[in-house]
């Protein structure tokens, strides 16, 4: 059974601070996706990382896929109140068609 | 391109009833996956359909079933509803361009069982 451990579970910070969310597993994933979800809505895709060691940037967000494709991180620089939400990492594995394994999520609150 | 759509957005049912939820994938996407999201368990995979065939199934009881039509639209059905079935039900579609494993989610159907 593939599991993804996401940490921290809760993060409350002030506007302008930096933060990192981690996603770790003992399993290898063929790709990993990060989503952001607002209350009562579906997850919105932020990025997909596929290659071990890959780094992708999306404005103030930086995503990294571990060399062994077992872990990933999301770093937000100079967080803003608009970044508030639930952040989810999800791994896809080989022949497990259409199934994403999700981490528990990180609830981020950025205070003005 | 229109995103994934789900209907209805909200549903209230009573224990013992059954419910059918509908999902229309992004145009051109042939894979549709369903997930249940609850505060305690997070997002859990229900099943996945591709070209009208169920290719993968999660660990849910047989009360949860689904199907896919020739236009890739999908439905999921829950029979004999239980209180614990109250959740946000999400469907996601994926296509063949870019990363085939990237899934795009709909807004979900919020089901409340009383």
PDB file of C-alpha atoms in Angstrom:
ATOM      1  CA  UNK A   1       0.000   0.000   0.000  1.00  0.00           C
ATOM      2  CA  UNK A   2       1.399   3.373  -0.989  1.00  0.00           C
ATOM      3  CA  UNK A   3       1.232   6.090   1.651  1.00  0.00           C
ATOM      4  CA  UNK A   4       2.111   9.772   1.534  1.00  0.00           C
ATOM      5  CA  UNK A   5       2.990  11.554   4.749  1.00  0.00           C
ATOM      6  CA  UNK A   6       2.399  15.281   4.483  1.00  0.00           C
ATOM      7  CA  UNK A   7       3.661  17.780   7.045  1.00  0.00           C
ATOM      8  CA  UNK A   8       2.929  19.980   8.768  1.00  0.00           C
ATOM      9  CA  UNK A   9      -0.802  19.412   9.099  1.00  0.00           C
ATOM     10  CA  UNK A  10      -1.451  23.022  10.110  1.00  0.00           C
ATOM     11  CA  UNK A  11       0.520  26.170   9.391  1.00  0.00           C
ATOM     12  CA  UNK A  12      -0.408  29.639  10.621  1.00  0.00           C
ATOM     13  CA  UNK A  13       1.930  32.427   9.563  1.00  0.00           C
ATOM     14  CA  UNK A  14       2.082  36.170   9.000  1.00  0.00           C
ATOM     15  CA  UNK A  15       2.015  37.796   5.596  1.00  0.00           C
ATOM     16  CA  UNK A  16       5.490  38.012   4.125  1.00  0.00           C
ATOM     17  CA  UNK A  17       6.896  34.893   5.815  1.00  0.00           C
ATOM     18  CA  UNK A  18       8.266  31.906   3.917  1.00  0.00           C
ATOM     19  CA  UNK A  19       7.090  28.333   4.417  1.00  0.00           C
ATOM     20  CA  UNK A  20       7.739  24.797   3.244  1.00  0.00           C
ATOM     21  CA  UNK A  21       5.359  21.850   3.095  1.00  0.00           C
ATOM     22  CA  UNK A  22       6.770  18.340   2.860  1.00  0.00           C
ATOM     23  CA  UNK A  23       5.406  15.175   1.312  1.00  0.00           C
ATOM     24  CA  UNK A  24       7.259  11.916   2.037  1.00  0.00           C
ATOM     25  CA  UNK A  25       6.795   8.273   1.178  1.00  0.00           C
ATOM     26  CA  UNK A  26       8.676   4.998   1.230  1.00  0.00           C
ATOM     27  CA  UNK A  27       7.197   4.246  -2.196  1.00  0.00           C
ATOM     28  CA  UNK A  28       8.321   5.456  -5.581  1.00  0.00           C
ATOM     29  CA  UNK A  29       5.815   7.462  -7.567  1.00  0.00           C
ATOM     30  CA  UNK A  30       5.897   7.962 -11.317  1.00  0.00           C
ATOM     31  CA  UNK A  31       4.630  11.499 -10.847  1.00  0.00           C
ATOM     32  CA  UNK A  32       3.478  13.758  -8.071  1.00  0.00           C
ATOM     33  CA  UNK A  33       0.862  16.470  -8.162  1.00  0.00           C
ATOM     34  CA  UNK A  34       0.213  19.415  -5.865  1.00  0.00           C
ATOM     35  CA  UNK A  35      -3.264  20.850  -5.455  1.00  0.00           C
ATOM     36  CA  UNK A  36      -4.832  23.738  -3.580  1.00  0.00           C
ATOM     37  CA  UNK A  37      -8.385  23.419  -2.345  1.00  0.00           C
ATOM     38  CA  UNK A  38     -10.822  26.019  -1.071  1.00  0.00           C
ATOM     39  CA  UNK A  39     -13.639  25.034   1.326  1.00  0.00           C
ATOM     40  CA  UNK A  40     -16.501  23.315  -0.488  1.00  0.00           C
ATOM     41  CA  UNK A  41     -14.678  23.238  -3.813  1.00  0.00           C
ATOM     42  CA  UNK A  42     -12.633  20.674  -5.674  1.00  0.00           C
ATOM     43  CA  UNK A  43      -8.825  20.627  -5.624  1.00  0.00           C
ATOM     44  CA  UNK A  44      -7.215  22.888  -8.213  1.00  0.00           C
ATOM     45  CA  UNK A  45      -4.037  21.596  -9.831  1.00  0.00           C
ATOM     46  CA  UNK A  46      -0.925  23.668  -9.143  1.00  0.00           C
ATOM     47  CA  UNK A  47       1.776  21.522 -10.712  1.00  0.00           C
ATOM     48  CA  UNK A  48       2.778  18.024 -11.811  1.00  0.00           C
ATOM     49  CA  UNK A  49       6.370  16.882 -11.330  1.00  0.00           C
ATOM     50  CA  UNK A  50       7.551  13.817 -13.175  1.00  0.00           C
ATOM     51  CA  UNK A  51      11.359  13.634 -13.215  1.00  0.00           C
ATOM     52  CA  UNK A  52      13.461  12.873 -10.137  1.00  0.00           C
ATOM     53  CA  UNK A  53      15.227  16.050  -8.979  1.00  0.00           C
ATOM     54  CA  UNK A  54      12.852  18.241 -10.964  1.00  0.00           C
ATOM     55  CA  UNK A  55      12.211  21.786  -9.735  1.00  0.00           C
ATOM     56  CA  UNK A  56       9.275  23.844 -10.985  1.00  0.00           C
ATOM     57  CA  UNK A  57       8.429  27.425 -10.141  1.00  0.00           C
ATOM     58  CA  UNK A  58       5.017  29.052 -10.244  1.00  0.00           C
ATOM     59  CA  UNK A  59       5.408  32.709  -9.270  1.00  0.00           C
ATOM     60  CA  UNK A  60       6.208  32.586  -5.525  1.00  0.00           C
ATOM     61  CA  UNK A  61       5.738  28.814  -5.309  1.00  0.00           C
ATOM     62  CA  UNK A  62       8.620  26.388  -5.832  1.00  0.00           C
ATOM     63  CA  UNK A  63       8.012  22.653  -6.164  1.00  0.00           C
ATOM     64  CA  UNK A  64      10.681  19.987  -5.944  1.00  0.00           C
ATOM     65  CA  UNK A  65      10.521  16.253  -6.659  1.00  0.00           C
ATOM     66  CA  UNK A  66      13.080  14.149  -4.820  1.00  0.00           C
ATOM     67  CA  UNK A  67      15.820  12.402  -6.757  1.00  0.00           C
ATOM     68  CA  UNK A  68      14.384   8.997  -5.853  1.00  0.00           C
ATOM     69  CA  UNK A  69      10.817  10.149  -6.642  1.00  0.00           C
ATOM     70  CA  UNK A  70       9.687   9.290  -3.118  1.00  0.00           C
ATOM     71  CA  UNK A  71       9.284  12.797  -1.741  1.00  0.00           C
ATOM     72  CA  UNK A  72       8.394  16.328  -2.709  1.00  0.00           C
ATOM     73  CA  UNK A  73       8.279  19.792  -1.208  1.00  0.00           C
ATOM     74  CA  UNK A  74       6.366  22.995  -1.783  1.00  0.00           C
ATOM     75  CA  UNK A  75       8.021  26.254  -0.784  1.00  0.00           C
ATOM     76  CA  UNK A  76       6.130  29.539  -0.740  1.00  0.00           C
ATOM     77  CA  UNK A  77       8.086  32.769  -0.610  1.00  0.00           C
ATOM     78  CA  UNK A  78       6.597  35.897   0.964  1.00  0.00           C
ATOM     79  CA  UNK A  79       3.218  34.320   1.661  1.00  0.00           C
ATOM     80  CA  UNK A  80       0.103  36.419   1.115  1.00  0.00           C
ATOM     81  CA  UNK A  81      -3.415  36.085   2.586  1.00  0.00           C
ATOM     82  CA  UNK A  82      -4.581  34.868  -0.811  1.00  0.00           C
ATOM     83  CA  UNK A  83      -2.383  31.781  -0.352  1.00  0.00           C
ATOM     84  CA  UNK A  84      -4.645  30.590   2.460  1.00  0.00           C
ATOM     85  CA  UNK A  85      -6.132  27.173   1.754  1.00  0.00           C
ATOM     86  CA  UNK A  86      -5.673  23.423   1.932  1.00  0.00           C
ATOM     87  CA  UNK A  87      -2.600  22.162   0.088  1.00  0.00           C
ATOM     88  CA  UNK A  88      -2.575  18.539  -1.017  1.00  0.00           C
ATOM     89  CA  UNK A  89       0.132  16.399  -2.503  1.00  0.00           C
ATOM     90  CA  UNK A  90      -0.884  13.347  -4.530  1.00  0.00           C
ATOM     91  CA  UNK A  91       1.223  10.597  -6.004  1.00  0.00           C
ATOM     92  CA  UNK A  92       0.493   8.552  -9.096  1.00  0.00           C
ATOM     93  CA  UNK A  93       1.981   5.103  -9.468  1.00  0.00           C
ATOM     94  CA  UNK A  94       2.728   3.037 -12.519  1.00  0.00           C
ATOM     95  CA  UNK A  95      -0.052   0.630 -13.376  1.00  0.00           C
ATOM     96  CA  UNK A  96      -2.468   1.813 -10.671  1.00  0.00           C
ATOM     97  CA  UNK A  97      -4.751   3.319 -13.249  1.00  0.00           C
ATOM     98  CA  UNK A  98      -6.460   6.561 -12.401  1.00  0.00           C
ATOM     99  CA  UNK A  99      -5.632   6.343  -8.710  1.00  0.00           C
ATOM    100  CA  UNK A 100      -3.935   9.152  -6.855  1.00  0.00           C
ATOM    101  CA  UNK A 101      -2.658   8.545  -3.340  1.00  0.00           C
ATOM    102  CA  UNK A 102      -3.183  11.723  -1.330  1.00  0.00           C
ATOM    103  CA  UNK A 103      -1.363  13.108   1.644  1.00  0.00           C
ATOM    104  CA  UNK A 104      -3.431  14.263   4.619  1.00  0.00           C
ATOM    105  CA  UNK A 105      -3.165  17.876   3.520  1.00  0.00           C
ATOM    106  CA  UNK A 106      -1.739  21.062   5.018  1.00  0.00           C
ATOM    107  CA  UNK A 107      -4.122  23.789   6.121  1.00  0.00           C
ATOM    108  CA  UNK A 108      -2.315  27.071   5.570  1.00  0.00           C
ATOM    109  CA  UNK A 109      -3.547  30.318   7.102  1.00  0.00           C
ATOM    110  CA  UNK A 110      -1.746  33.531   6.211  1.00  0.00           C
ATOM    111  CA  UNK A 111      -2.647  36.460   8.453  1.00  0.00           C
ATOM    112  CA  UNK A 112      -2.489  40.022   7.076  1.00  0.00           C
TER     113      UNK A 112
ATOM    114  CA  UNK B   1     -11.956  24.287 -22.640  1.00  0.00           C
ATOM    115  CA  UNK B   2     -14.682  23.711 -20.067  1.00  0.00           C
ATOM    116  CA  UNK B   3     -13.580  22.037 -16.868  1.00  0.00           C
ATOM    117  CA  UNK B   4     -14.966  19.003 -15.115  1.00  0.00           C
ATOM    118  CA  UNK B   5     -18.582  19.468 -14.125  1.00  0.00           C
ATOM    119  CA  UNK B   6     -20.490  17.633 -11.435  1.00  0.00           C
ATOM    120  CA  UNK B   7     -24.187  17.575 -10.673  1.00  0.00           C
ATOM    121  CA  UNK B   8     -25.853  18.093  -8.366  1.00  0.00           C
ATOM    122  CA  UNK B   9     -23.637  20.288  -6.184  1.00  0.00           C
ATOM    123  CA  UNK B  10     -25.564  19.534  -3.007  1.00  0.00           C
ATOM    124  CA  UNK B  11     -27.766  16.670  -1.902  1.00  0.00           C
ATOM    125  CA  UNK B  12     -29.584  15.770   1.288  1.00  0.00           C
ATOM    126  CA  UNK B  13     -30.765  12.199   1.689  1.00  0.00           C
ATOM    127  CA  UNK B  14     -31.934   9.990   4.527  1.00  0.00           C
ATOM    128  CA  UNK B  15     -30.493   6.694   5.665  1.00  0.00           C
ATOM    129  CA  UNK B  16     -31.479   3.756   3.479  1.00  0.00           C
ATOM    130  CA  UNK B  17     -32.040   5.820   0.351  1.00  0.00           C
ATOM    131  CA  UNK B  18     -29.892   5.645  -2.733  1.00  0.00           C
ATOM    132  CA  UNK B  19     -28.223   8.437  -4.676  1.00  0.00           C
ATOM    133  CA  UNK B  20     -26.753   8.942  -8.143  1.00  0.00           C
ATOM    134  CA  UNK B  21     -24.079  11.533  -8.842  1.00  0.00           C
ATOM    135  CA  UNK B  22     -23.025  12.667 -12.290  1.00  0.00           C
ATOM    136  CA  UNK B  23     -19.707  13.810 -13.723  1.00  0.00           C
ATOM    137  CA  UNK B  24     -18.838  15.232 -17.140  1.00  0.00           C
ATOM    138  CA  UNK B  25     -15.097  15.155 -17.856  1.00  0.00           C
ATOM    139  CA  UNK B  26     -13.037  17.679 -19.767  1.00  0.00           C
ATOM    140  CA  UNK B  27     -13.698  17.298 -23.483  1.00  0.00           C
ATOM    141  CA  UNK B  28     -11.398  14.646 -24.927  1.00  0.00           C
ATOM    142  CA  UNK B  29     -10.585  13.048 -21.569  1.00  0.00           C
ATOM    143  CA  UNK B  30     -11.476   9.373 -21.424  1.00  0.00           C
ATOM    144  CA  UNK B  31     -10.490   8.540 -17.849  1.00  0.00           C
ATOM    145  CA  UNK B  32     -12.746   9.463 -14.942  1.00  0.00           C
ATOM    146  CA  UNK B  33     -11.842   8.789 -11.314  1.00  0.00           C
ATOM    147  CA  UNK B  34     -14.025   9.205  -8.244  1.00  0.00           C
ATOM    148  CA  UNK B  35     -12.933  10.125  -4.721  1.00  0.00           C
ATOM    149  CA  UNK B  36     -14.607  10.536  -1.370  1.00  0.00           C
ATOM    150  CA  UNK B  37     -13.348  13.346   0.859  1.00  0.00           C
ATOM    151  CA  UNK B  38     -14.103  13.491   4.574  1.00  0.00           C
ATOM    152  CA  UNK B  39     -12.428  15.495   7.361  1.00  0.00           C
ATOM    153  CA  UNK B  40     -11.249  12.346   9.096  1.00  0.00           C
ATOM    154  CA  UNK B  41     -10.030  10.250   6.161  1.00  0.00           C
ATOM    155  CA  UNK B  42      -9.058  12.871   3.612  1.00  0.00           C
ATOM    156  CA  UNK B  43      -9.360  11.967  -0.061  1.00  0.00           C
ATOM    157  CA  UNK B  44      -9.903   8.289  -0.730  1.00  0.00           C
ATOM    158  CA  UNK B  45     -10.041   6.668  -4.148  1.00  0.00           C
ATOM    159  CA  UNK B  46     -13.311   4.979  -5.088  1.00  0.00           C
ATOM    160  CA  UNK B  47     -12.831   3.774  -8.675  1.00  0.00           C
ATOM    161  CA  UNK B  48     -11.654   4.715 -12.133  1.00  0.00           C
ATOM    162  CA  UNK B  49     -13.283   4.235 -15.529  1.00  0.00           C
ATOM    163  CA  UNK B  50     -11.723   4.346 -18.952  1.00  0.00           C
ATOM    164  CA  UNK B  51     -13.626   3.724 -22.190  1.00  0.00           C
ATOM    165  CA  UNK B  52     -16.657   2.478 -20.256  1.00  0.00           C
ATOM    166  CA  UNK B  53     -14.600  -0.097 -18.321  1.00  0.00           C
ATOM    167  CA  UNK B  54     -13.718  -0.016 -14.648  1.00  0.00           C
ATOM    168  CA  UNK B  55      -9.936  -0.346 -14.526  1.00  0.00           C
ATOM    169  CA  UNK B  56      -9.280   0.213 -10.849  1.00  0.00           C
ATOM    170  CA  UNK B  57     -11.230   0.060  -7.622  1.00  0.00           C
ATOM    171  CA  UNK B  58     -10.565   1.271  -4.096  1.00  0.00           C
ATOM    172  CA  UNK B  59     -11.508  -0.334  -0.800  1.00  0.00           C
ATOM    173  CA  UNK B  60     -15.156   0.630  -0.551  1.00  0.00           C
ATOM    174  CA  UNK B  61     -18.138  -1.671  -0.024  1.00  0.00           C
ATOM    175  CA  UNK B  62     -20.245  -2.872  -2.919  1.00  0.00           C
ATOM    176  CA  UNK B  63     -22.885  -0.236  -2.114  1.00  0.00           C
ATOM    177  CA  UNK B  64     -20.653   2.129  -4.076  1.00  0.00           C
ATOM    178  CA  UNK B  65     -20.814   1.543  -7.807  1.00  0.00           C
ATOM    179  CA  UNK B  66     -20.247   3.472 -10.963  1.00  0.00           C
ATOM    180  CA  UNK B  67     -20.419   3.407 -14.699  1.00  0.00           C
ATOM    181  CA  UNK B  68     -19.171   5.326 -17.694  1.00  0.00           C
ATOM    182  CA  UNK B  69     -21.001   6.090 -20.892  1.00  0.00           C
ATOM    183  CA  UNK B  70     -19.716   6.170 -24.456  1.00  0.00           C
ATOM    184  CA  UNK B  71     -19.336   9.977 -24.287  1.00  0.00           C
ATOM    185  CA  UNK B  72     -17.060   9.507 -21.210  1.00  0.00           C
ATOM    186  CA  UNK B  73     -19.624  10.954 -18.811  1.00  0.00           C
ATOM    187  CA  UNK B  74     -19.694   8.978 -15.593  1.00  0.00           C
ATOM    188  CA  UNK B  75     -22.112   8.326 -12.792  1.00  0.00           C
ATOM    189  CA  UNK B  76     -21.606   6.889  -9.353  1.00  0.00           C
ATOM    190  CA  UNK B  77     -24.332   5.341  -7.269  1.00  0.00           C
ATOM    191  CA  UNK B  78     -24.508   4.734  -3.562  1.00  0.00           C
ATOM    192  CA  UNK B  79     -27.240   2.419  -2.362  1.00  0.00           C
ATOM    193  CA  UNK B  80     -28.604   1.969   1.166  1.00  0.00           C
ATOM    194  CA  UNK B  81     -27.067   5.199   2.389  1.00  0.00           C
ATOM    195  CA  UNK B  82     -25.458   5.318   5.811  1.00  0.00           C
ATOM    196  CA  UNK B  83     -24.691   8.353   7.976  1.00  0.00           C
ATOM    197  CA  UNK B  84     -20.992   7.782   7.348  1.00  0.00           C
ATOM    198  CA  UNK B  85     -21.488   8.308   3.617  1.00  0.00           C
ATOM    199  CA  UNK B  86     -21.842  12.046   4.238  1.00  0.00           C
ATOM    200  CA  UNK B  87     -18.914  13.527   2.354  1.00  0.00           C
ATOM    201  CA  UNK B  88     -17.728  15.592  -0.572  1.00  0.00           C
ATOM    202  CA  UNK B  89     -17.651  13.357  -3.641  1.00  0.00           C
ATOM    203  CA  UNK B  90     -15.155  14.447  -6.235  1.00  0.00           C
ATOM    204  CA  UNK B  91     -14.614  13.286  -9.745  1.00  0.00           C
ATOM    205  CA  UNK B  92     -11.501  13.916 -11.767  1.00  0.00           C
ATOM    206  CA  UNK B  93     -10.656  13.419 -15.401  1.00  0.00           C
ATOM    207  CA  UNK B  94      -7.381  12.870 -17.171  1.00  0.00           C
ATOM    208  CA  UNK B  95      -6.400  12.822 -20.797  1.00  0.00           C
ATOM    209  CA  UNK B  96      -3.581  11.759 -23.064  1.00  0.00           C
ATOM    210  CA  UNK B  97      -1.735  15.032 -23.570  1.00  0.00           C
ATOM    211  CA  UNK B  98       1.048  16.077 -21.239  1.00  0.00           C
ATOM    212  CA  UNK B  99       1.209  13.867 -18.184  1.00  0.00           C
ATOM    213  CA  UNK B 100      -1.474  11.219 -18.541  1.00  0.00           C
ATOM    214  CA  UNK B 101      -1.540  10.874 -14.776  1.00  0.00           C
ATOM    215  CA  UNK B 102      -2.464  14.490 -14.115  1.00  0.00           C
ATOM    216  CA  UNK B 103      -6.011  14.650 -12.869  1.00  0.00           C
ATOM    217  CA  UNK B 104      -8.322  17.649 -13.035  1.00  0.00           C
ATOM    218  CA  UNK B 105     -11.044  17.807 -10.440  1.00  0.00           C
ATOM    219  CA  UNK B 106     -14.606  19.000 -10.568  1.00  0.00           C
ATOM    220  CA  UNK B 107     -16.177  21.136  -7.835  1.00  0.00           C
ATOM    221  CA  UNK B 108     -17.650  18.098  -6.086  1.00  0.00           C
ATOM    222  CA  UNK B 109     -21.046  17.017  -4.842  1.00  0.00           C
ATOM    223  CA  UNK B 110     -21.679  17.596  -1.156  1.00  0.00           C
ATOM    224  CA  UNK B 111     -23.814  14.723   0.168  1.00  0.00           C
ATOM    225  CA  UNK B 112     -25.439  14.917   3.571  1.00  0.00           C
ATOM    226  CA  UNK B 113     -27.121  11.791   4.913  1.00  0.00           C
ATOM    227  CA  UNK B 114     -29.587  12.332   7.760  1.00  0.00           C
TER     228      UNK B 114
END
